[in-house]
């Protein structure tokens, strides 16, 4: 569910070069042979995403036999191709969206779903309501929403005599235990306690747990606040002072997920997708809710279903979206092991908590228990600018070549110019 978007001249050229694609995509939204126009639903992902969505659409067809829906899978350059469809006047009726949802809603490309989902906070949680609301209107129906959890290597913890992690840990407990989980041989670290990087879900979590923010209530950047400096200093100290997590130059050919899978880190804070990637792990592992700081703050990885404002069959599209995001419509997500359903009733159902695919006996309630601990990142239309400003400003800090305050000051200045605030 991580969603990195590349923008710039390459994206513009791709749009200009895709006239023929517009024609072919436009043909997808025609009649299904019975005289009834097909709705088009676009998604990205892999084979399992396609299989699960097709199964869900088969269930939707039983409820709405007179609303045909065609699934269109877009493997690469999702945003570029979707914008090409909008430019050509043939956008999909239903679109999968993630962290760039308000880039679309701010352009008027998405339908207002506020009245169609009056109980979104109750049915999907307050964080999902915040994530998909822009200027007081709801533009996305929550579809998948798995909080990050701690994946931990039980063998490493057992060998070090350290208690397994839990949401009861605070930063001091984390640091004390992390120092016991590191191994060094001949002056070289062979096993780390943990690994992170400059992905928003990692650094923003330390910020939010320390009472900081990226934007204030008026939408103005506050990334160099005292709370943020303190949080990022602690994060930086984990690398350079305490040396419990690797420095960027120590993991040039790898990352947090591979290091954990190789048994080189004791903990990894990541998403639901790592469950399938660890099926062949040579060690015992488990999952647990994330620790807390001054506040509880857990990142969540999210997808929504949205409806195009230009759809000629908006009412039918909304019916399909409401079904797909219902408990029944999300059951295939739970049963397949694809992800955690956003619908709270579906997530708490035994089809998820006692799923047959869970061969390792993982405590999947770690995900459901974490739902109430999640925070909503600032998904403004300038989201990509926010993450880029933070990465650019802090890159030399992570490399140990500038202090934390300087890095955050750089990010602050960039955002003030970008947001004109």
XYZ file of C-alpha atoms in Angstrom:
421
model
C 0.000 0.000 0.000
C 2.946 2.283 -0.188
C 2.347 4.684 -2.979
C 5.332 6.634 -4.353
C 4.553 8.921 -7.293
C 7.065 10.328 -9.758
C 6.183 13.674 -11.255
C 7.745 16.175 -13.627
C 8.574 16.297 -17.317
C 8.533 12.531 -17.661
C 4.941 12.443 -16.467
C 3.952 15.268 -18.834
C 5.589 13.564 -21.795
C 3.878 10.336 -20.886
C 0.521 12.082 -20.984
C 1.230 13.643 -24.377
C 2.382 10.320 -25.771
C -0.712 8.408 -24.726
C -3.371 9.570 -27.199
C -3.802 6.065 -28.525
C -4.150 4.791 -24.996
C -6.995 7.242 -24.371
C -8.897 5.757 -27.279
C -8.449 2.220 -26.046
C -9.359 3.147 -22.485
C -12.417 5.004 -23.675
C -13.653 1.852 -25.349
C -13.605 0.066 -21.987
C -16.554 2.043 -20.716
C -18.997 1.032 -23.420
C -21.933 -1.345 -23.522
C -21.560 -4.891 -22.220
C -23.623 -6.280 -25.065
C -26.939 -6.063 -23.232
C -27.429 -2.378 -23.909
C -26.384 -1.429 -20.383
C -23.244 0.688 -20.063
C -20.482 -0.870 -17.987
C -18.982 0.975 -15.088
C -15.179 0.975 -15.100
C -13.272 0.435 -11.854
C -9.509 1.001 -11.877
C -6.990 -0.465 -9.441
C -3.227 -1.023 -9.177
C -1.293 -3.752 -7.362
C -0.425 -7.356 -8.170
C -2.175 -10.559 -9.148
C -3.735 -11.014 -5.720
C -5.230 -7.509 -5.898
C -6.882 -8.385 -9.207
C -8.183 -11.736 -7.982
C -9.643 -10.356 -4.784
C -11.305 -7.375 -6.442
C -12.775 -9.587 -9.149
C -14.240 -11.840 -6.472
C -15.718 -8.825 -4.725
C -17.223 -7.600 -7.976
C -18.771 -11.037 -8.515
C -20.479 -10.675 -5.144
C -21.607 -7.152 -6.074
C -23.114 -8.512 -9.285
C -25.365 -10.817 -7.262
C -26.713 -7.831 -5.352
C -26.836 -5.514 -8.370
C -27.259 -7.738 -11.452
C -28.251 -4.749 -13.570
C -25.093 -2.752 -12.822
C -22.247 -4.314 -14.824
C -18.753 -3.365 -13.717
C -15.541 -3.912 -15.648
C -12.298 -4.153 -13.678
C -9.380 -2.326 -15.272
C -5.967 -3.113 -13.842
C -3.236 -0.483 -14.301
C 0.133 -2.007 -13.466
C 2.347 1.088 -13.880
C 2.098 4.879 -13.930
C -1.371 4.787 -12.389
C -1.753 8.526 -11.829
C -0.430 9.464 -15.262
C -2.834 7.102 -17.010
C -5.791 8.148 -14.881
C -5.109 11.820 -15.643
C -4.902 10.937 -19.339
C -8.359 9.415 -19.073
C -9.693 12.523 -17.355
C -8.091 14.750 -20.014
C -9.679 12.650 -22.741
C -13.113 12.875 -21.160
C -13.255 9.143 -20.378
C -12.324 8.779 -16.710
C -13.187 5.571 -14.858
C -16.381 5.621 -12.858
C -14.732 4.198 -9.731
C -11.067 4.742 -8.845
C -8.785 3.237 -6.258
C -7.003 6.070 -4.427
C -4.426 6.386 -1.653
C -2.334 9.259 -0.298
C -2.870 11.519 -3.313
C -6.661 11.559 -3.025
C -6.886 15.277 -2.308
C -4.769 16.163 -5.309
C -7.769 14.809 -7.238
C -10.513 16.191 -5.010
C -8.993 19.690 -5.102
C -9.232 19.599 -8.908
C -12.907 18.714 -8.751
C -12.349 15.256 -10.211
C -14.006 13.283 -7.410
C -17.626 13.132 -6.328
C -18.631 14.281 -2.851
C -19.613 11.151 -0.871
C -20.453 12.881 2.418
C -24.189 12.179 2.349
C -23.653 8.615 1.117
C -21.454 7.679 4.103
C -23.002 9.557 7.064
C -21.492 7.193 9.646
C -17.953 6.882 8.271
C -16.302 7.495 11.673
C -18.450 4.817 13.304
C -18.099 2.262 10.508
C -14.452 2.843 9.547
C -12.887 4.824 12.393
C -12.116 8.491 12.993
C -8.727 8.359 11.285
C -10.274 7.157 8.033
C -12.807 9.956 8.238
C -10.007 12.529 8.602
C -7.870 11.011 5.847
C -10.546 11.196 3.175
C -12.160 14.491 4.201
C -11.084 17.676 2.450
C -12.628 21.073 3.248
C -15.431 19.391 5.156
C -16.407 16.908 2.435
C -15.750 13.179 2.195
C -14.243 12.071 -1.116
C -13.236 8.478 -0.441
C -14.926 5.369 0.916
C -12.358 3.533 3.105
C -11.521 0.184 1.549
C -8.302 -1.150 3.103
C -6.731 0.199 6.289
C -4.051 -1.686 8.195
C -2.211 0.093 11.006
C 1.540 -0.421 11.133
C 2.679 -2.937 13.733
C 5.987 -4.178 15.117
C 7.214 -7.306 13.397
C 9.671 -8.843 15.843
C 12.144 -11.726 15.727
C 11.269 -13.942 18.685
C 14.562 -15.831 18.461
C 16.604 -12.636 18.869
C 14.470 -11.431 21.774
C 14.670 -14.817 23.501
C 18.445 -15.027 23.083
C 18.865 -11.534 24.579
C 16.396 -12.181 27.394
C 14.286 -9.180 26.391
C 10.523 -9.075 26.780
C 8.556 -9.015 23.544
C 7.510 -5.519 22.395
C 4.054 -4.083 23.017
C 2.071 -0.872 23.078
C 3.068 -0.542 26.757
C 6.611 0.415 25.760
C 7.531 4.094 25.856
C 10.628 5.611 24.221
C 12.825 4.929 27.240
C 11.765 1.283 27.329
C 12.343 1.026 23.593
C 15.869 2.445 23.880
C 16.819 0.323 26.902
C 15.689 -2.863 25.197
C 17.066 -1.877 21.793
C 20.567 -1.582 23.256
C 20.332 -5.184 24.456
C 19.365 -6.445 20.993
C 22.444 -5.215 19.103
C 25.356 -7.514 18.259
C 28.837 -6.399 17.252
C 31.825 -8.427 16.095
C 35.307 -6.981 15.558
C 33.950 -3.456 15.725
C 31.260 -4.140 13.124
C 27.530 -4.386 13.786
C 26.117 -7.721 12.664
C 22.672 -7.362 14.206
C 20.640 -4.210 14.788
C 17.669 -3.650 17.033
C 15.699 -1.856 14.396
C 15.898 -0.115 11.019
C 14.178 2.909 9.535
C 14.666 5.484 6.788
C 13.140 8.721 5.505
C 9.716 7.304 4.619
C 6.932 9.485 6.026
C 5.359 6.663 8.062
C 8.561 6.350 10.094
C 9.705 9.885 10.821
C 6.192 11.348 11.161
C 5.371 8.717 13.763
C 8.176 9.904 16.051
C 6.986 13.479 15.468
C 3.339 12.757 16.266
C 4.255 10.623 19.282
C 6.153 13.612 20.666
C 3.174 15.946 20.291
C 4.478 17.529 17.081
C 2.842 18.122 13.718
C 3.738 18.855 10.108
C 1.010 21.463 9.523
C -0.865 23.429 12.181
C -4.654 23.709 12.365
C -4.569 26.509 9.800
C -2.542 24.454 7.331
C 0.718 26.315 7.938
C 3.973 24.319 8.091
C 5.474 23.877 11.563
C 8.087 21.218 10.811
C 10.869 22.979 12.747
C 8.900 23.233 15.993
C 10.655 22.370 19.297
C 8.602 19.161 19.550
C 9.731 18.064 16.099
C 13.369 18.931 16.744
C 13.290 16.879 19.935
C 11.656 13.913 18.176
C 14.049 13.928 15.231
C 17.026 14.314 17.558
C 15.980 11.136 19.356
C 15.564 9.437 15.991
C 19.002 10.663 14.874
C 20.583 9.574 18.153
C 19.356 6.022 17.548
C 21.762 5.969 14.595
C 24.773 7.986 15.701
C 24.764 8.092 19.507
C 23.308 4.750 20.537
C 23.966 2.928 17.247
C 20.967 0.635 17.589
C 19.731 1.254 14.051
C 21.891 1.311 10.899
C 23.057 4.515 9.259
C 22.019 5.016 5.613
C 25.526 4.219 4.380
C 25.421 0.875 6.203
C 22.387 -0.379 4.287
C 23.020 0.931 0.774
C 22.010 -2.363 -0.836
C 19.104 -3.178 1.398
C 16.311 -1.717 3.459
C 14.278 -2.318 6.580
C 12.087 -5.123 5.218
C 14.929 -7.199 3.673
C 17.138 -6.767 6.740
C 14.399 -8.112 8.978
C 13.703 -11.023 6.614
C 17.421 -11.870 6.701
C 17.357 -12.002 10.506
C 19.641 -8.981 10.857
C 17.220 -6.782 12.824
C 15.171 -7.619 15.888
C 12.244 -5.352 14.984
C 10.633 -3.826 11.929
C 7.729 -1.378 11.926
C 5.882 -1.970 8.698
C 2.580 -2.930 7.119
C 0.378 -5.937 6.570
C 2.095 -6.769 3.261
C 5.155 -8.106 5.084
C 3.208 -11.089 6.399
C 3.278 -12.796 3.001
C 6.911 -11.868 2.389
C 7.948 -13.656 5.604
C 6.232 -16.958 4.896
C 9.613 -18.640 4.285
C 11.471 -16.960 7.176
C 13.987 -19.197 8.960
C 13.177 -17.766 12.392
C 10.199 -17.432 14.716
C 8.465 -14.087 14.555
C 5.382 -12.284 15.760
C 3.515 -8.988 15.523
C 2.584 -6.472 18.217
C 1.128 -2.952 18.453
C 3.584 -0.048 18.272
C 5.144 1.644 21.307
C 4.106 5.151 22.372
C 5.823 8.439 23.217
C 4.251 11.368 25.029
C 1.243 10.437 22.928
C 0.006 7.340 21.161
C 0.453 7.644 17.391
C 0.488 4.774 14.905
C 0.748 5.186 11.115
C -1.879 3.512 8.965
C -1.635 2.351 5.354
C -4.806 3.082 3.466
C -6.709 2.742 0.213
C -10.095 4.150 -0.697
C -12.625 3.759 -3.473
C -13.704 7.028 -5.045
C -16.235 8.020 -7.687
C -15.417 10.254 -10.623
C -17.322 13.539 -10.643
C -17.552 13.093 -14.428
C -19.163 9.650 -14.271
C -22.356 9.391 -16.329
C -23.605 6.730 -13.920
C -22.726 8.284 -10.604
C -25.647 6.821 -8.658
C -24.858 3.287 -9.828
C -21.158 3.807 -9.080
C -21.973 4.907 -5.534
C -24.125 1.803 -5.009
C -21.219 -0.410 -6.037
C -18.767 1.474 -3.808
C -21.116 1.218 -0.828
C -21.387 -2.531 -1.350
C -17.653 -3.080 -1.853
C -16.888 -1.225 1.383
C -19.548 -3.072 3.391
C -18.755 -5.981 5.709
C -19.926 -8.447 3.082
C -18.084 -6.721 0.262
C -14.815 -6.689 2.206
C -14.905 -10.281 3.420
C -12.757 -11.496 0.476
C -10.023 -9.061 1.589
C -9.956 -10.691 5.020
C -10.227 -14.267 3.770
C -7.461 -13.874 1.188
C -4.805 -12.373 3.452
C -4.496 -9.431 1.070
C -4.900 -6.779 3.744
C -6.962 -5.649 6.692
C -10.457 -4.465 5.716
C -11.221 -0.836 6.480
C -14.748 -1.719 7.564
C -14.434 -2.224 11.328
C -17.089 -4.943 11.434
C -15.229 -6.881 8.736
C -11.882 -6.381 10.495
C -13.248 -7.675 13.802
C -14.959 -10.668 12.200
C -13.352 -14.073 12.658
C -12.849 -14.279 8.892
C -9.960 -11.883 9.601
C -8.969 -12.426 13.238
C -9.078 -16.236 12.829
C -8.228 -16.381 9.131
C -7.378 -19.794 7.687
C -4.348 -18.369 5.862
C -2.726 -17.436 9.195
C -0.552 -20.558 9.420
C 1.919 -18.966 11.847
C -0.719 -18.287 14.480
C -0.043 -14.571 14.414
C -1.993 -12.378 16.800
C -3.912 -10.485 14.135
C -5.709 -8.514 16.826
C -2.476 -6.499 16.950
C -3.825 -4.798 13.835
C -7.403 -4.355 15.038
C -6.283 -3.151 18.486
C -4.062 -0.551 16.799
C -6.885 1.008 14.801
C -7.878 3.402 17.579
C -4.217 4.460 17.997
C -3.715 5.713 14.437
C -3.095 9.273 13.284
C -4.053 11.002 10.046
C -1.104 12.452 8.097
C -1.660 15.860 6.449
C -3.020 14.628 3.107
C -3.443 18.062 1.576
C -3.267 18.474 -2.211
C 0.410 19.348 -1.601
C 1.158 16.008 0.059
C 3.912 15.083 -2.416
C 5.560 18.478 -1.835
C 5.457 17.906 1.917
C 7.164 14.525 1.747
C 9.743 15.773 -0.764
C 10.574 18.834 1.334
C 11.118 16.645 4.375
C 13.278 14.128 2.491
C 15.355 16.823 0.786
C 15.784 18.910 3.915
C 16.738 16.005 6.167
C 18.844 13.890 3.781
C 22.152 15.337 5.025
C 20.975 14.955 8.612
C 20.388 11.241 8.156
C 23.849 11.005 6.588
C 25.350 12.677 9.650
C 26.493 15.780 7.780
C 24.184 18.378 9.344
C 22.303 18.778 12.592
C 18.606 18.106 13.045
C 17.562 21.766 13.453
C 19.277 22.762 10.188
C 17.516 19.993 8.298
C 14.094 20.887 9.665
C 14.720 24.584 9.010
C 15.424 23.735 5.357
C 12.210 21.741 5.110
C 10.279 24.540 6.812
C 11.574 27.164 4.365
C 10.774 24.983 1.350
C 7.235 24.356 2.554
C 6.588 27.996 3.396
C 7.494 28.874 -0.197
C 5.573 25.944 -1.692
C 2.428 26.523 0.329
C 2.745 30.322 0.340
C 1.999 30.391 4.050
